[in-house]
C-alpha cells in the first residue's frame, strides 16, 4: 500500500468524522430542546437494542471483510465471489428470521422499559424504524467491503460525508414542516441508510466489477469457515455489550427515563472519540493486512508502531481538551442541564482511553493474524464480571448513576494493562513488553497536554462559543505539535510529514 493512499484515506476519514460530529453536535441540543431529554434518550437506547440483536449477525459478517479482502489481494476472484455471495444470501436468511423477535420487542416494548405514557406510541414507532434500518444495514453490509478490499477507504469516507449531509437536511426539513417528534429521528435514520446502501452498491460495481451476485457461488463450507472464525467476533460484541452496551438500559430500569436521557447526553462526546478511534483504526487496517499477506513480519511490526503512535496523537488532543474544557462545553451546549455532573460522567467514561487509546490497533492485529479466540474469551469474562460488579455498586453503594461507568472503566483498564499488549506481542513472536511503549507515551502525552491546557484555561475566561472555539483551535494546533514531539521519533516524524505533503500534492 502506498503512503500516498494512506494519507488520502486518513484525511478523508477525518473529514467524514468531523462532519458527522458537527451534525450531531448541532442536532443533539436541538432534539433535547424540542422533544425533551426523556424522549431523546430512547433513540440511543433503540440503537442499543440493535447492538444486542446484532450479536446474532456479527458471527458471519465480522470476518467477511478480512476473507474477501485477502482473496482480492491474492487475485483469486472465484474465491472472493464465493465468500461475497455466501455472506449476502446468508444475510437474507438471517434478516427474514430476525423479523420475528424484533416484531415481538416492538409489541411488548413496555415490558422491557420504563416509558412515560405520553411517549408510548412514539417510542414503538421509533423502535420499528430503527429496527428496519438495522435490517437494511445487514443486507447491505457485504457491499461495504469494496472500498476496504481495494484500499479506497477515502470513497467510504465521502459516502459518510454525503450521508451526514443528507441527515442534517432531512432533520431540518422534517422539524420545520411537522410538529417535532422523536419519530422523525427514526425516519431520518431509515432514509440515510437507504441512501448509503445505494452508494455502496455503486462502489461495489465500480471497484470490484468482477464480483457479481449469483446463487451458484453460495457455498456452505465458506459460510462455516466464516462462522468458525467470526464466532469470536460475536463473543467480542457480547462482551462489549456486557461492559458498556447495557449502560442506558440499566439507567432506564434503575433510575428512570429522565436519568437515562441524562446518561445518553453524557455519552455523546465519549462516543465521538470512540467513533474517531474506530475511523482511524479502519484506515490502518489495509496496510496491516497487506504486510501480513506478503509475510513481511518486520514491516508489520513497524507499521503497528507508527500507526499506533499516529493514533495516539490524534486522540490524545481531544481527550485532554475535553478533560479541561468539558464543563464549559456542556454549559454552552445544553444550558438546561447540570454541566458539572455531565462532565464528571463523561470523564469517567473517557478514562480507559488514557490507557488503551493508542493500542486499539492491536485488536485489528489480532484479527489480521486470526488470533481472536483467547482475546474473545478474556473480553467475555471481563464483561460477565462487569455485570456482577455493576449490580453490587448500584445496590450497595451511594454512587447512583456513576456506578454504571465506574465498573466497566476499572475492568477495561485492568484488561488493557495486563492482557492485550502482552498477548499480541506473543502472537507476533516479539518481546512481551514491546507495546507498553505505546501505552506509556500515550498516557504521558495526555498528562502533559492536560497540564498545558489547564494553564491556558487559567489565563482565559470562557463565556461563549467564540471564546471556546478560539481556545480550542489554539489548543488543537499546539497540542498536535506537542504530541508529535512526545510520541514520534525523528524517522517517524519525517514519515508523517511526508504523508501530509503527499496529500497536499494530491489535492493540487
Tab-separated table of C-alpha atoms in Angstrom:
chain	number	residue	atom	x	y	z
A	1	UNK	CA	0.000	0.000	0.000
A	2	UNK	CA	1.379	3.424	-0.948
A	3	UNK	CA	1.929	6.075	1.707
A	4	UNK	CA	0.108	8.478	-0.597
A	5	UNK	CA	-3.062	6.370	-0.439
A	6	UNK	CA	-2.711	6.063	3.346
A	7	UNK	CA	-2.606	9.856	3.677
A	8	UNK	CA	-5.651	10.214	1.398
A	9	UNK	CA	-7.581	7.616	3.391
A	10	UNK	CA	-6.603	9.163	6.717
A	11	UNK	CA	-7.577	12.729	5.860
A	12	UNK	CA	-10.784	11.667	4.082
A	13	UNK	CA	-11.813	9.666	7.138
A	14	UNK	CA	-11.074	12.606	9.421
A	15	UNK	CA	-13.163	14.892	7.199
A	16	UNK	CA	-16.037	12.414	7.347
A	17	UNK	CA	-15.749	12.049	11.108
A	18	UNK	CA	-15.670	15.768	11.840
A	19	UNK	CA	-18.637	16.470	9.555
A	20	UNK	CA	-20.636	13.704	11.229
A	21	UNK	CA	-19.619	15.046	14.635
A	22	UNK	CA	-20.618	18.577	13.649
A	23	UNK	CA	-24.061	17.415	12.525
A	24	UNK	CA	-24.600	15.525	15.798
A	25	UNK	CA	-23.203	18.480	17.750
A	26	UNK	CA	-25.879	20.742	16.285
A	27	UNK	CA	-28.748	18.255	16.335
A	28	UNK	CA	-28.386	16.844	19.873
A	29	UNK	CA	-29.288	20.048	21.796
A	30	UNK	CA	-31.910	20.784	19.121
A	31	UNK	CA	-33.591	17.421	19.738
A	32	UNK	CA	-33.349	17.742	23.521
A	33	UNK	CA	-34.963	21.177	23.339
A	34	UNK	CA	-37.795	20.110	21.013
A	35	UNK	CA	-38.635	16.565	22.150
A	36	UNK	CA	-37.143	16.530	25.687
A	37	UNK	CA	-34.263	14.518	27.127
A	38	UNK	CA	-36.614	11.668	28.174
A	39	UNK	CA	-37.772	11.144	24.574
A	40	UNK	CA	-34.286	11.753	23.134
A	41	UNK	CA	-32.844	9.045	25.401
A	42	UNK	CA	-34.949	6.372	23.687
A	43	UNK	CA	-33.123	6.812	20.354
A	44	UNK	CA	-29.675	5.682	21.574
A	45	UNK	CA	-31.500	3.064	23.655
A	46	UNK	CA	-33.160	1.719	20.494
A	47	UNK	CA	-29.716	1.526	18.897
A	48	UNK	CA	-28.512	-0.405	21.942
A	49	UNK	CA	-31.247	-2.983	21.298
A	50	UNK	CA	-29.929	-3.202	17.736
A	51	UNK	CA	-26.493	-3.943	19.204
A	52	UNK	CA	-27.976	-6.795	21.229
A	53	UNK	CA	-29.687	-8.297	18.162
A	54	UNK	CA	-26.540	-7.783	16.102
A	55	UNK	CA	-24.853	-10.447	18.228
A	56	UNK	CA	-26.683	-12.988	16.065
A	57	UNK	CA	-25.433	-11.409	12.837
A	58	UNK	CA	-21.852	-10.434	13.577
A	59	UNK	CA	-20.548	-14.027	13.702
A	60	UNK	CA	-20.897	-14.222	9.928
A	61	UNK	CA	-20.178	-10.629	8.973
A	62	UNK	CA	-17.306	-9.685	11.304
A	63	UNK	CA	-14.686	-11.646	9.342
A	64	UNK	CA	-16.218	-11.245	5.871
A	65	UNK	CA	-14.134	-8.163	5.071
A	66	UNK	CA	-10.908	-9.942	6.012
A	67	UNK	CA	-11.562	-13.042	3.893
A	68	UNK	CA	-12.869	-11.172	0.842
A	69	UNK	CA	-10.058	-8.595	1.017
A	70	UNK	CA	-7.325	-11.243	1.236
A	71	UNK	CA	-8.769	-13.119	-1.751
A	72	UNK	CA	-8.933	-9.896	-3.787
A	73	UNK	CA	-5.296	-9.172	-2.871
A	74	UNK	CA	-4.359	-12.699	-3.975
A	75	UNK	CA	-6.270	-12.143	-7.270
A	76	UNK	CA	-8.413	-15.199	-6.521
A	77	UNK	CA	-11.677	-13.759	-7.881
A	78	UNK	CA	-13.598	-17.030	-7.793
A	79	UNK	CA	-12.976	-17.486	-4.068
A	80	UNK	CA	-13.759	-13.814	-3.433
A	81	UNK	CA	-17.103	-14.318	-5.210
A	82	UNK	CA	-17.795	-17.399	-3.103
A	83	UNK	CA	-17.258	-15.517	0.163
A	84	UNK	CA	-19.167	-12.456	-1.071
A	85	UNK	CA	-22.251	-14.357	-2.210
A	86	UNK	CA	-22.220	-16.753	0.722
A	87	UNK	CA	-22.389	-13.792	3.096
A	88	UNK	CA	-25.057	-11.962	1.075
A	89	UNK	CA	-27.501	-14.865	0.792
A	90	UNK	CA	-26.931	-15.916	4.393
A	91	UNK	CA	-27.777	-12.355	5.461
A	92	UNK	CA	-31.075	-12.576	3.572
A	93	UNK	CA	-31.962	-15.681	5.589
A	94	UNK	CA	-30.965	-14.027	8.887
A	95	UNK	CA	-32.969	-10.878	8.155
A	96	UNK	CA	-36.054	-12.986	7.468
A	97	UNK	CA	-35.639	-14.840	10.769
A	98	UNK	CA	-34.860	-11.728	12.841
A	99	UNK	CA	-38.080	-10.012	11.816
A	100	UNK	CA	-39.977	-12.254	14.280
A	101	UNK	CA	-38.153	-11.377	17.564
A	102	UNK	CA	-37.863	-7.722	16.551
A	103	UNK	CA	-41.618	-7.532	15.997
A	104	UNK	CA	-42.229	-9.066	19.436
A	105	UNK	CA	-39.930	-6.499	21.079
A	106	UNK	CA	-41.885	-3.679	19.434
A	107	UNK	CA	-45.270	-5.103	20.508
A	108	UNK	CA	-44.212	-5.620	24.126
A	109	UNK	CA	-41.754	-2.740	24.495
A	110	UNK	CA	-43.355	-1.539	27.731
A	111	UNK	CA	-42.424	-4.862	29.347
A	112	UNK	CA	-38.742	-4.086	28.886
A	113	UNK	CA	-38.520	-0.338	29.504
A	114	UNK	CA	-39.853	2.468	31.659
A	115	UNK	CA	-41.800	4.536	29.109
A	116	UNK	CA	-43.862	7.627	30.002
A	117	UNK	CA	-47.481	7.058	28.935
A	118	UNK	CA	-47.495	10.040	26.561
A	119	UNK	CA	-44.458	8.661	24.702
A	120	UNK	CA	-45.567	5.026	24.347
A	121	UNK	CA	-46.784	5.157	20.732
A	122	UNK	CA	-43.912	7.371	19.581
A	123	UNK	CA	-41.368	5.015	21.140
A	124	UNK	CA	-42.972	1.998	19.450
A	125	UNK	CA	-42.819	3.683	16.045
A	126	UNK	CA	-39.233	4.836	16.713
A	127	UNK	CA	-38.127	1.290	17.545
A	128	UNK	CA	-39.896	-0.009	14.402
A	129	UNK	CA	-37.983	2.437	12.205
A	130	UNK	CA	-34.647	1.802	13.939
A	131	UNK	CA	-35.078	-1.974	13.618
A	132	UNK	CA	-35.971	-1.653	9.920
A	133	UNK	CA	-32.849	0.496	9.470
A	134	UNK	CA	-30.813	-2.265	11.098
A	135	UNK	CA	-32.228	-4.993	8.835
A	136	UNK	CA	-31.408	-2.982	5.713
A	137	UNK	CA	-27.892	-2.351	7.024
A	138	UNK	CA	-27.418	-6.105	7.477
A	139	UNK	CA	-28.423	-6.741	3.868
A	140	UNK	CA	-26.039	-4.050	2.650
A	141	UNK	CA	-23.105	-4.818	4.937
A	142	UNK	CA	-21.248	-7.042	2.471
A	143	UNK	CA	-21.256	-4.260	-0.141
A	144	UNK	CA	-19.209	-2.089	2.221
A	145	UNK	CA	-16.268	-4.444	1.675
A	146	UNK	CA	-15.445	-2.975	-1.763
A	147	UNK	CA	-13.751	0.209	-0.532
A	148	UNK	CA	-11.782	-1.721	2.074
A	149	UNK	CA	-10.700	-4.545	-0.248
A	150	UNK	CA	-9.410	-2.095	-2.871
A	151	UNK	CA	-7.885	0.278	-0.282
A	152	UNK	CA	-10.209	3.110	-1.311
A	153	UNK	CA	-11.346	3.929	2.206
A	154	UNK	CA	-11.459	7.576	1.147
A	155	UNK	CA	-14.505	6.741	-1.015
A	156	UNK	CA	-16.196	5.207	2.006
A	157	UNK	CA	-15.472	8.429	3.874
A	158	UNK	CA	-17.005	10.523	1.100
A	159	UNK	CA	-20.060	8.271	1.334
A	160	UNK	CA	-20.287	9.054	5.048
A	161	UNK	CA	-19.978	12.764	4.262
A	162	UNK	CA	-22.926	12.532	1.852
A	163	UNK	CA	-24.979	10.614	4.417
A	164	UNK	CA	-24.177	13.131	7.168
A	165	UNK	CA	-25.208	15.991	4.916
A	166	UNK	CA	-28.473	14.257	3.985
A	167	UNK	CA	-29.105	13.554	7.661
A	168	UNK	CA	-28.844	17.250	8.506
A	169	UNK	CA	-31.029	18.300	5.542
A	170	UNK	CA	-33.751	15.780	6.403
A	171	UNK	CA	-33.781	16.792	10.079
A	172	UNK	CA	-34.158	20.464	9.189
A	173	UNK	CA	-36.913	19.722	6.662
A	174	UNK	CA	-38.947	17.404	8.887
A	175	UNK	CA	-38.713	19.518	12.029
A	176	UNK	CA	-39.514	22.667	10.064
A	177	UNK	CA	-42.596	21.264	8.336
A	178	UNK	CA	-44.046	18.966	11.006
A	179	UNK	CA	-44.548	19.074	14.770
A	180	UNK	CA	-41.261	17.923	16.418
A	181	UNK	CA	-41.317	14.243	17.370
A	182	UNK	CA	-38.778	11.565	18.207
A	183	UNK	CA	-40.366	9.541	15.373
A	184	UNK	CA	-38.589	11.692	12.786
A	185	UNK	CA	-35.221	10.629	14.191
A	186	UNK	CA	-36.105	7.110	13.060
A	187	UNK	CA	-37.398	8.356	9.691
A	188	UNK	CA	-34.097	10.133	9.051
A	189	UNK	CA	-32.030	7.078	10.049
A	190	UNK	CA	-34.011	4.859	7.693
A	191	UNK	CA	-33.713	7.325	4.803
A	192	UNK	CA	-29.970	7.764	5.293
A	193	UNK	CA	-29.266	4.014	5.410
A	194	UNK	CA	-31.191	3.514	2.144
A	195	UNK	CA	-29.060	6.229	0.519
A	196	UNK	CA	-25.921	4.587	1.922
A	197	UNK	CA	-26.998	1.185	0.586
A	198	UNK	CA	-27.389	2.632	-2.914
A	199	UNK	CA	-23.947	4.266	-2.784
A	200	UNK	CA	-22.325	1.037	-1.550
A	201	UNK	CA	-23.881	-0.860	-4.464
A	202	UNK	CA	-22.407	1.693	-6.871
A	203	UNK	CA	-18.932	1.462	-5.309
A	204	UNK	CA	-19.019	-2.343	-5.430
A	205	UNK	CA	-19.870	-2.308	-9.132
A	206	UNK	CA	-17.183	0.294	-9.840
A	207	UNK	CA	-14.325	-1.024	-7.674
A	208	UNK	CA	-14.995	-4.757	-7.902
A	209	UNK	CA	-16.617	-5.296	-11.321
A	210	UNK	CA	-15.553	-8.938	-11.207
A	211	UNK	CA	-17.776	-9.507	-8.151
A	212	UNK	CA	-21.314	-10.429	-9.132
A	213	UNK	CA	-24.347	-11.744	-7.299
A	214	UNK	CA	-25.161	-15.325	-8.151
A	215	UNK	CA	-26.679	-18.068	-6.044
A	216	UNK	CA	-24.326	-20.515	-7.768
A	217	UNK	CA	-21.432	-19.051	-5.745
A	218	UNK	CA	-23.169	-19.808	-2.455
A	219	UNK	CA	-21.073	-22.303	-0.524
A	220	UNK	CA	-21.946	-23.845	2.847
A	221	UNK	CA	-18.302	-24.620	3.594
A	222	UNK	CA	-17.403	-20.958	3.094
A	223	UNK	CA	-20.213	-19.973	5.463
A	224	UNK	CA	-18.983	-22.426	8.098
A	225	UNK	CA	-15.418	-21.157	7.721
A	226	UNK	CA	-16.601	-17.572	8.220
A	227	UNK	CA	-18.721	-18.606	11.212
A	228	UNK	CA	-15.920	-20.607	12.842
A	229	UNK	CA	-13.647	-17.585	12.676
A	230	UNK	CA	-16.337	-14.950	13.211
A	231	UNK	CA	-17.994	-16.597	16.206
A	232	UNK	CA	-15.305	-14.974	18.303
A	233	UNK	CA	-16.440	-11.651	16.881
A	234	UNK	CA	-19.857	-12.392	18.381
A	235	UNK	CA	-18.224	-13.170	21.693
A	236	UNK	CA	-16.353	-9.863	21.466
A	237	UNK	CA	-19.564	-7.988	20.720
A	238	UNK	CA	-21.359	-9.765	23.570
A	239	UNK	CA	-18.505	-8.813	25.875
A	240	UNK	CA	-18.697	-5.168	24.764
A	241	UNK	CA	-22.444	-5.239	25.415
A	242	UNK	CA	-21.815	-6.623	28.898
A	243	UNK	CA	-19.131	-3.973	29.509
A	244	UNK	CA	-20.803	-0.818	28.162
A	245	UNK	CA	-23.796	-1.741	25.990
A	246	UNK	CA	-26.146	-2.200	28.940
A	247	UNK	CA	-25.457	1.255	30.392
A	248	UNK	CA	-28.530	3.016	29.001
A	249	UNK	CA	-30.785	0.029	29.646
A	250	UNK	CA	-29.656	-0.161	33.279
A	251	UNK	CA	-30.036	3.607	33.615
A	252	UNK	CA	-33.622	3.350	32.377
A	253	UNK	CA	-34.516	0.349	34.566
A	254	UNK	CA	-32.902	1.524	37.825
A	255	UNK	CA	-33.069	5.309	37.550
A	256	UNK	CA	-35.906	6.054	35.064
A	257	UNK	CA	-36.284	7.639	31.630
A	258	UNK	CA	-35.045	11.103	32.710
A	259	UNK	CA	-31.752	9.760	34.100
A	260	UNK	CA	-31.318	7.532	31.051
A	261	UNK	CA	-31.707	10.638	28.890
A	262	UNK	CA	-29.094	12.402	31.003
A	263	UNK	CA	-26.704	9.480	30.642
A	264	UNK	CA	-27.226	9.412	26.865
A	265	UNK	CA	-26.172	13.087	26.701
A	266	UNK	CA	-23.070	12.353	28.804
A	267	UNK	CA	-22.180	9.503	26.435
A	268	UNK	CA	-22.288	11.729	23.361
A	269	UNK	CA	-18.755	13.144	23.429
A	270	UNK	CA	-17.087	9.869	24.535
A	271	UNK	CA	-18.912	8.118	21.683
A	272	UNK	CA	-17.480	10.704	19.288
A	273	UNK	CA	-13.996	9.739	20.446
A	274	UNK	CA	-14.800	6.015	20.189
A	275	UNK	CA	-16.043	6.652	16.634
A	276	UNK	CA	-12.878	8.623	15.875
A	277	UNK	CA	-10.743	5.732	17.106
A	278	UNK	CA	-12.738	3.249	15.011
A	279	UNK	CA	-12.438	5.527	11.977
A	280	UNK	CA	-8.684	5.875	12.337
A	281	UNK	CA	-8.085	2.201	13.121
A	282	UNK	CA	-10.027	1.309	9.963
A	283	UNK	CA	-7.620	3.422	7.902
A	284	UNK	CA	-4.615	1.457	9.167
A	285	UNK	CA	-6.217	-1.976	8.668
A	286	UNK	CA	-5.390	-2.452	4.930
A	287	UNK	CA	-1.616	-1.876	5.290
A	288	UNK	CA	-1.520	-4.296	8.219
A	289	UNK	CA	-3.351	-6.909	6.142
A	290	UNK	CA	-1.090	-6.232	3.147
A	291	UNK	CA	2.119	-6.741	5.171
A	292	UNK	CA	0.670	-9.933	6.663
A	293	UNK	CA	-0.394	-11.247	3.239
A	294	UNK	CA	3.182	-10.689	1.997
A	295	UNK	CA	4.632	-12.418	5.078
A	296	UNK	CA	6.695	-9.323	5.930
A	297	UNK	CA	6.790	-9.509	9.739
A	298	UNK	CA	9.240	-6.643	10.271
A	299	UNK	CA	7.181	-4.300	8.097
A	300	UNK	CA	4.062	-5.348	10.007
A	301	UNK	CA	5.652	-4.548	13.380
A	302	UNK	CA	6.969	-1.188	12.137
A	303	UNK	CA	3.515	-0.357	10.754
A	304	UNK	CA	1.916	-1.179	14.125
A	305	UNK	CA	4.362	1.098	15.942
A	306	UNK	CA	3.922	4.028	13.551
A	307	UNK	CA	0.146	3.676	13.218
A	308	UNK	CA	-0.292	3.294	16.984
A	309	UNK	CA	1.649	6.497	17.609
A	310	UNK	CA	-0.284	8.451	14.969
A	311	UNK	CA	-3.497	7.133	16.514
A	312	UNK	CA	-2.272	8.263	19.937
A	313	UNK	CA	-1.509	11.756	18.627
A	314	UNK	CA	-4.914	12.205	17.041
A	315	UNK	CA	-6.939	11.058	20.065
A	316	UNK	CA	-4.804	12.481	22.893
A	317	UNK	CA	-5.603	16.071	21.937
A	318	UNK	CA	-9.429	15.824	22.031
A	319	UNK	CA	-9.374	13.736	25.221
A	320	UNK	CA	-7.083	16.192	27.026
A	321	UNK	CA	-9.088	19.156	25.743
A	322	UNK	CA	-12.360	17.666	26.945
A	323	UNK	CA	-10.971	16.872	30.381
A	324	UNK	CA	-10.046	20.548	30.764
A	325	UNK	CA	-12.835	22.332	28.870
A	326	UNK	CA	-15.654	19.768	29.082
A	327	UNK	CA	-17.692	21.562	31.726
A	328	UNK	CA	-17.588	24.799	29.714
A	329	UNK	CA	-18.654	22.819	26.648
A	330	UNK	CA	-21.709	21.312	28.364
A	331	UNK	CA	-22.641	24.657	29.911
A	332	UNK	CA	-22.842	26.186	26.426
A	333	UNK	CA	-24.128	23.100	24.584
A	334	UNK	CA	-27.016	22.054	26.878
A	335	UNK	CA	-27.552	25.049	29.191
A	336	UNK	CA	-30.636	23.492	30.777
A	337	UNK	CA	-28.653	20.537	32.149
A	338	UNK	CA	-26.164	20.149	35.026
A	339	UNK	CA	-22.876	20.785	33.179
A	340	UNK	CA	-20.652	19.730	36.078
A	341	UNK	CA	-22.370	16.376	36.527
A	342	UNK	CA	-22.436	15.631	32.790
A	343	UNK	CA	-18.718	16.467	32.594
A	344	UNK	CA	-17.942	14.145	35.504
A	345	UNK	CA	-19.886	11.289	33.882
A	346	UNK	CA	-18.141	11.840	30.536
A	347	UNK	CA	-14.643	11.980	32.044
A	348	UNK	CA	-15.268	8.696	33.869
A	349	UNK	CA	-16.408	7.094	30.585
A	350	UNK	CA	-13.303	8.539	28.875
A	351	UNK	CA	-10.798	7.178	31.396
A	352	UNK	CA	-9.959	3.814	29.723
A	353	UNK	CA	-8.804	5.632	26.579
A	354	UNK	CA	-5.983	7.213	28.535
A	355	UNK	CA	-4.546	3.687	28.609
A	356	UNK	CA	-5.795	1.915	25.501
A	357	UNK	CA	-6.210	4.773	23.013
A	358	UNK	CA	-3.060	4.081	21.030
A	359	UNK	CA	-3.216	0.282	21.377
A	360	UNK	CA	-6.729	-0.093	19.939
A	361	UNK	CA	-4.888	-1.022	16.754
A	362	UNK	CA	-3.816	-4.263	18.441
A	363	UNK	CA	-7.367	-5.616	18.183
A	364	UNK	CA	-7.069	-5.334	14.402
A	365	UNK	CA	-3.673	-7.018	14.541
A	366	UNK	CA	-5.304	-9.960	16.330
A	367	UNK	CA	-7.939	-10.069	13.570
A	368	UNK	CA	-5.310	-9.994	10.801
A	369	UNK	CA	-3.400	-12.809	12.495
A	370	UNK	CA	-6.679	-14.690	13.052
A	371	UNK	CA	-5.821	-14.891	16.765
A	372	UNK	CA	-9.158	-13.799	18.208
A	373	UNK	CA	-10.231	-16.803	20.296
A	374	UNK	CA	-8.326	-16.125	23.517
A	375	UNK	CA	-8.896	-12.320	23.458
A	376	UNK	CA	-12.612	-13.021	22.966
A	377	UNK	CA	-12.718	-15.313	25.990
A	378	UNK	CA	-10.879	-12.761	28.143
A	379	UNK	CA	-13.190	-9.982	26.981
A	380	UNK	CA	-16.257	-12.122	27.696
A	381	UNK	CA	-15.042	-12.900	31.233
A	382	UNK	CA	-14.441	-9.172	31.771
A	383	UNK	CA	-17.986	-8.423	30.618
A	384	UNK	CA	-19.529	-11.042	32.914
A	385	UNK	CA	-17.580	-9.687	35.880
A	386	UNK	CA	-18.751	-6.181	34.975
A	387	UNK	CA	-22.444	-7.162	35.125
A	388	UNK	CA	-21.895	-8.676	38.561
A	389	UNK	CA	-19.879	-5.685	39.786
A	390	UNK	CA	-22.273	-3.016	38.493
A	391	UNK	CA	-25.216	-4.622	40.296
A	392	UNK	CA	-23.203	-4.628	43.528
A	393	UNK	CA	-22.261	-0.957	43.102
A	394	UNK	CA	-25.845	0.080	42.312
A	395	UNK	CA	-27.380	-1.801	45.234
A	396	UNK	CA	-24.722	-1.450	47.939
A	397	UNK	CA	-23.142	1.966	47.362
A	398	UNK	CA	-24.360	5.546	47.100
A	399	UNK	CA	-22.714	6.149	43.717
A	400	UNK	CA	-26.048	6.279	41.919
A	401	UNK	CA	-25.718	6.669	38.153
A	402	UNK	CA	-21.912	6.895	38.464
A	403	UNK	CA	-21.807	3.206	39.430
A	404	UNK	CA	-22.580	2.169	35.851
A	405	UNK	CA	-19.497	3.641	34.099
A	406	UNK	CA	-17.114	3.182	37.051
A	407	UNK	CA	-17.426	-0.611	36.954
A	408	UNK	CA	-16.583	-1.015	33.266
A	409	UNK	CA	-13.799	1.587	33.455
A	410	UNK	CA	-11.938	-0.304	36.189
A	411	UNK	CA	-12.162	-3.628	34.366
A	412	UNK	CA	-11.230	-2.183	30.950
A	413	UNK	CA	-8.083	-0.590	32.367
A	414	UNK	CA	-7.023	-3.822	34.066
A	415	UNK	CA	-7.563	-5.870	30.877
A	416	UNK	CA	-5.699	-3.459	28.623
A	417	UNK	CA	-2.776	-3.132	31.019
A	418	UNK	CA	-2.308	-6.821	31.746
A	419	UNK	CA	-3.511	-8.818	28.735
A	420	UNK	CA	-3.953	-7.037	25.380
A	421	UNK	CA	-0.354	-5.794	24.801
A	422	UNK	CA	1.276	-8.967	26.139
A	423	UNK	CA	-0.887	-11.395	24.161
A	424	UNK	CA	-0.464	-9.511	20.867
A	425	UNK	CA	3.310	-9.407	21.357
A	426	UNK	CA	3.314	-13.150	21.990
A	427	UNK	CA	1.308	-13.778	18.787
A	428	UNK	CA	3.880	-11.763	16.831
A	429	UNK	CA	6.794	-13.553	18.493
A	430	UNK	CA	8.335	-10.385	19.956
A	431	UNK	CA	9.215	-9.267	23.493
A	432	UNK	CA	6.208	-9.171	25.841
A	433	UNK	CA	6.726	-5.533	26.851
A	434	UNK	CA	7.039	-4.157	23.290
A	435	UNK	CA	3.674	-2.369	23.186
A	436	UNK	CA	3.908	-0.829	26.659
A	437	UNK	CA	5.948	1.879	24.984
A	438	UNK	CA	2.769	2.980	23.169
A	439	UNK	CA	0.719	2.962	26.384
A	440	UNK	CA	3.286	4.948	28.385
A	441	UNK	CA	3.835	7.505	25.635
A	442	UNK	CA	0.088	7.974	25.172
A	443	UNK	CA	-0.556	8.390	28.905
A	444	UNK	CA	2.335	10.820	29.385
A	445	UNK	CA	1.217	12.818	26.349
A	446	UNK	CA	-2.302	13.204	27.752
A	447	UNK	CA	-0.935	14.246	31.174
A	448	UNK	CA	1.335	16.874	29.589
A	449	UNK	CA	-1.498	18.176	27.397
A	450	UNK	CA	-3.958	18.384	30.302
A	451	UNK	CA	-1.398	20.388	32.305
A	452	UNK	CA	-0.728	22.756	29.406
A	453	UNK	CA	-4.409	23.188	28.512
A	454	UNK	CA	-5.325	23.825	32.154
A	455	UNK	CA	-2.654	26.537	32.328
A	456	UNK	CA	-4.171	28.126	29.210
A	457	UNK	CA	-7.641	27.941	30.763
A	458	UNK	CA	-6.485	29.766	33.878
A	459	UNK	CA	-5.382	32.682	31.705
A	460	UNK	CA	-8.668	32.920	29.795
A	461	UNK	CA	-12.330	33.236	30.695
A	462	UNK	CA	-14.794	31.256	28.574
A	463	UNK	CA	-18.228	32.875	28.385
A	464	UNK	CA	-19.445	32.000	24.869
A	465	UNK	CA	-18.860	29.739	21.863
A	466	UNK	CA	-16.426	32.177	20.261
A	467	UNK	CA	-14.173	32.071	23.342
A	468	UNK	CA	-14.313	28.280	23.461
A	469	UNK	CA	-13.764	27.993	19.697
A	470	UNK	CA	-10.677	30.235	19.654
A	471	UNK	CA	-9.099	28.485	22.635
A	472	UNK	CA	-9.952	25.058	21.187
A	473	UNK	CA	-8.311	25.830	17.832
A	474	UNK	CA	-5.186	27.139	19.548
A	475	UNK	CA	-5.025	24.111	21.866
A	476	UNK	CA	-5.612	21.709	18.953
A	477	UNK	CA	-2.720	23.093	16.899
A	478	UNK	CA	-0.448	23.464	19.915
A	479	UNK	CA	-1.466	20.036	21.242
A	480	UNK	CA	-0.792	18.206	17.973
A	481	UNK	CA	2.696	19.735	17.748
A	482	UNK	CA	3.485	18.738	21.340
A	483	UNK	CA	2.019	15.252	20.782
A	484	UNK	CA	4.160	14.706	17.679
A	485	UNK	CA	7.283	15.616	19.617
A	486	UNK	CA	6.383	13.321	22.518
A	487	UNK	CA	5.075	10.354	20.514
A	488	UNK	CA	7.280	10.103	17.407
A	489	UNK	CA	10.976	9.551	16.842
A	490	UNK	CA	12.764	11.557	14.131
A	491	UNK	CA	12.269	8.951	11.413
A	492	UNK	CA	8.550	8.624	12.161
A	493	UNK	CA	8.115	12.398	12.324
A	494	UNK	CA	9.611	12.686	8.820
A	495	UNK	CA	7.321	9.861	7.669
A	496	UNK	CA	4.251	11.700	8.986
A	497	UNK	CA	5.331	14.964	7.348
A	498	UNK	CA	5.756	13.142	4.031
A	499	UNK	CA	2.235	11.729	4.339
A	500	UNK	CA	0.847	15.229	4.798
A	501	UNK	CA	2.908	16.645	1.893
A	502	UNK	CA	1.754	13.824	-0.402
A	503	UNK	CA	-1.871	14.549	0.490
A	504	UNK	CA	-1.409	18.274	-0.248
A	505	UNK	CA	0.165	17.450	-3.623
A	506	UNK	CA	-2.714	15.115	-4.389
A	507	UNK	CA	-5.228	17.882	-3.663
A	508	UNK	CA	-3.434	20.183	-6.108
